[in-house]
Coordinates of C-alpha atoms in Angstrom, one line a residue:
X79 CA 0.0 0.0 0.0
X80 CA 1.2 3.5 -0.9
X81 CA 1.4 5.8 2.0
X82 CA 2.1 9.5 2.1
X83 CA 2.9 11.7 5.0
X84 CA 3.1 15.5 5.0
X85 CA 5.1 17.5 7.4
X86 CA 5.9 21.2 8.0
X87 CA 2.6 22.9 8.2
X88 CA 1.7 25.5 10.8
X89 CA 1.2 29.1 11.4
X90 CA 3.0 31.7 9.4
X91 CA 2.6 35.5 9.1
X92 CA 1.5 37.0 5.8
X93 CA 4.6 37.6 3.6
X94 CA 6.6 34.9 5.3
X95 CA 7.7 31.5 4.0
X96 CA 6.9 27.9 4.9
X97 CA 8.1 24.6 3.5
X98 CA 6.0 21.5 3.3
X99 CA 7.5 18.0 2.9
X100 CA 5.9 14.8 1.8
X101 CA 7.4 11.3 2.4
X102 CA 6.1 8.5 0.2
X103 CA 6.5 4.9 1.1
X104 CA 6.4 3.5 -2.4
X105 CA 9.8 2.3 -3.6
X106 CA 8.8 2.9 -7.2
X107 CA 8.1 6.5 -6.4
X108 CA 9.1 7.6 -9.8
X109 CA 6.2 5.9 -11.4
X110 CA 3.9 8.6 -10.0
X111 CA 3.3 12.1 -11.1
X112 CA 3.0 14.1 -7.8
X113 CA 0.9 17.0 -6.7
X114 CA 0.2 19.4 -3.9
X115 CA -3.5 20.3 -3.4
X116 CA -5.3 22.4 -0.9
X117 CA -8.7 22.7 0.6
X118 CA -10.3 25.5 2.5
X119 CA -13.5 25.1 4.6
X120 CA -16.5 25.1 2.3
X121 CA -14.4 24.9 -0.9
X122 CA -13.5 22.1 -3.2
X123 CA -10.0 20.6 -3.2
X124 CA -7.9 22.4 -5.8
X125 CA -4.5 21.8 -7.3
X126 CA -1.7 24.0 -6.2
X127 CA 1.1 22.5 -8.3
X128 CA 1.8 19.2 -10.1
X129 CA 5.1 17.7 -11.2
X130 CA 5.9 14.9 -13.6
X131 CA 7.5 11.6 -12.7
X132 CA 11.1 12.7 -13.0
X133 CA 10.4 16.4 -12.4
X134 CA 10.9 17.6 -16.0
X135 CA 7.5 19.3 -16.2
X136 CA 5.6 21.4 -13.6
X137 CA 2.1 22.9 -13.6
X138 CA 1.4 25.8 -11.2
X139 CA -2.0 27.2 -10.4
X140 CA -2.1 30.8 -11.4
X141 CA -2.6 32.0 -7.8
X142 CA 0.8 30.6 -6.7
X143 CA 3.0 31.4 -9.7
X144 CA 6.1 33.2 -8.7
X145 CA 5.6 32.4 -5.0
X146 CA 5.5 28.6 -4.6
X147 CA 8.1 26.1 -5.9
X148 CA 7.7 22.3 -6.0
X149 CA 10.6 19.9 -6.1
X150 CA 11.1 16.2 -5.7
X151 CA 14.0 14.2 -4.4
X152 CA 13.6 10.9 -6.2
X153 CA 16.5 9.3 -4.3
X154 CA 14.8 10.0 -1.0
X155 CA 11.2 9.5 -2.1
X156 CA 10.3 13.0 -1.0
X157 CA 8.3 15.9 -2.4
X158 CA 8.6 19.5 -1.3
X159 CA 6.6 22.7 -1.5
X160 CA 8.4 25.9 -0.8
X161 CA 5.8 28.6 -0.1
X162 CA 7.1 32.2 -0.2
X163 CA 5.2 35.5 0.3
X164 CA 2.2 33.8 1.8
X165 CA -1.1 35.5 1.7
X166 CA -4.1 35.0 4.0
X167 CA -6.0 33.3 1.2
X168 CA -3.3 30.6 1.1
X169 CA -4.6 29.3 4.4
X170 CA -5.9 25.7 3.9
X171 CA -5.2 22.1 4.5
X172 CA -2.5 21.1 2.1
X173 CA -2.3 17.5 0.8
X174 CA 0.3 15.7 -1.2
X175 CA -0.8 13.2 -3.7
X176 CA 0.6 10.4 -5.9
X177 CA -1.0 10.3 -9.2
X178 CA -1.1 8.0 -12.2
X179 CA -1.4 11.1 -14.4
X180 CA 1.7 12.3 -16.0
X181 CA 1.3 15.9 -14.8
X182 CA -1.6 16.0 -12.3
X183 CA -3.8 19.1 -12.4
X184 CA -7.0 17.8 -10.8
X185 CA -7.8 15.8 -7.7
X186 CA -9.5 13.1 -9.7
X187 CA -6.2 12.4 -11.4
X188 CA -4.6 11.2 -8.2
X189 CA -4.9 7.9 -6.4
X190 CA -3.1 8.2 -3.1
X191 CA -3.3 11.0 -0.6
X192 CA -1.6 12.1 2.6
X193 CA -3.6 13.1 5.7
X194 CA -3.1 16.8 5.0
X195 CA -1.4 19.6 6.9
X196 CA -3.0 22.8 8.1
X197 CA -1.4 26.0 7.0
X198 CA -2.6 29.1 8.7
X199 CA -1.6 32.6 7.6
X200 CA -2.0 35.5 10.0
X201 CA -2.2 39.1 9.0

């Protein structure tokens, strides 16, 4: 069974930075496209950023372009999300996901999910 575990969430001030990490148990980690998604209360889960199996391609949602950066360490089976210049509207539960899709851009393209980490942005 594929397991994912996020770490690094918490409270951050607007304008500050935060880094999320995701560890995946799957030894064949590189068979998955990976993604970070988020969900706020009362809203649907949405893609933040997706990355291809070996990291050659990346899709960023418009609302994070220039602020967030995704990376993956395939040797360590880890995925990262560097979030800079955070805004109050970035507050949400953030999930990492392993996806059969080459470059995931929708939640329904992903098959395995972490439990999620709360990110709170204070003004």
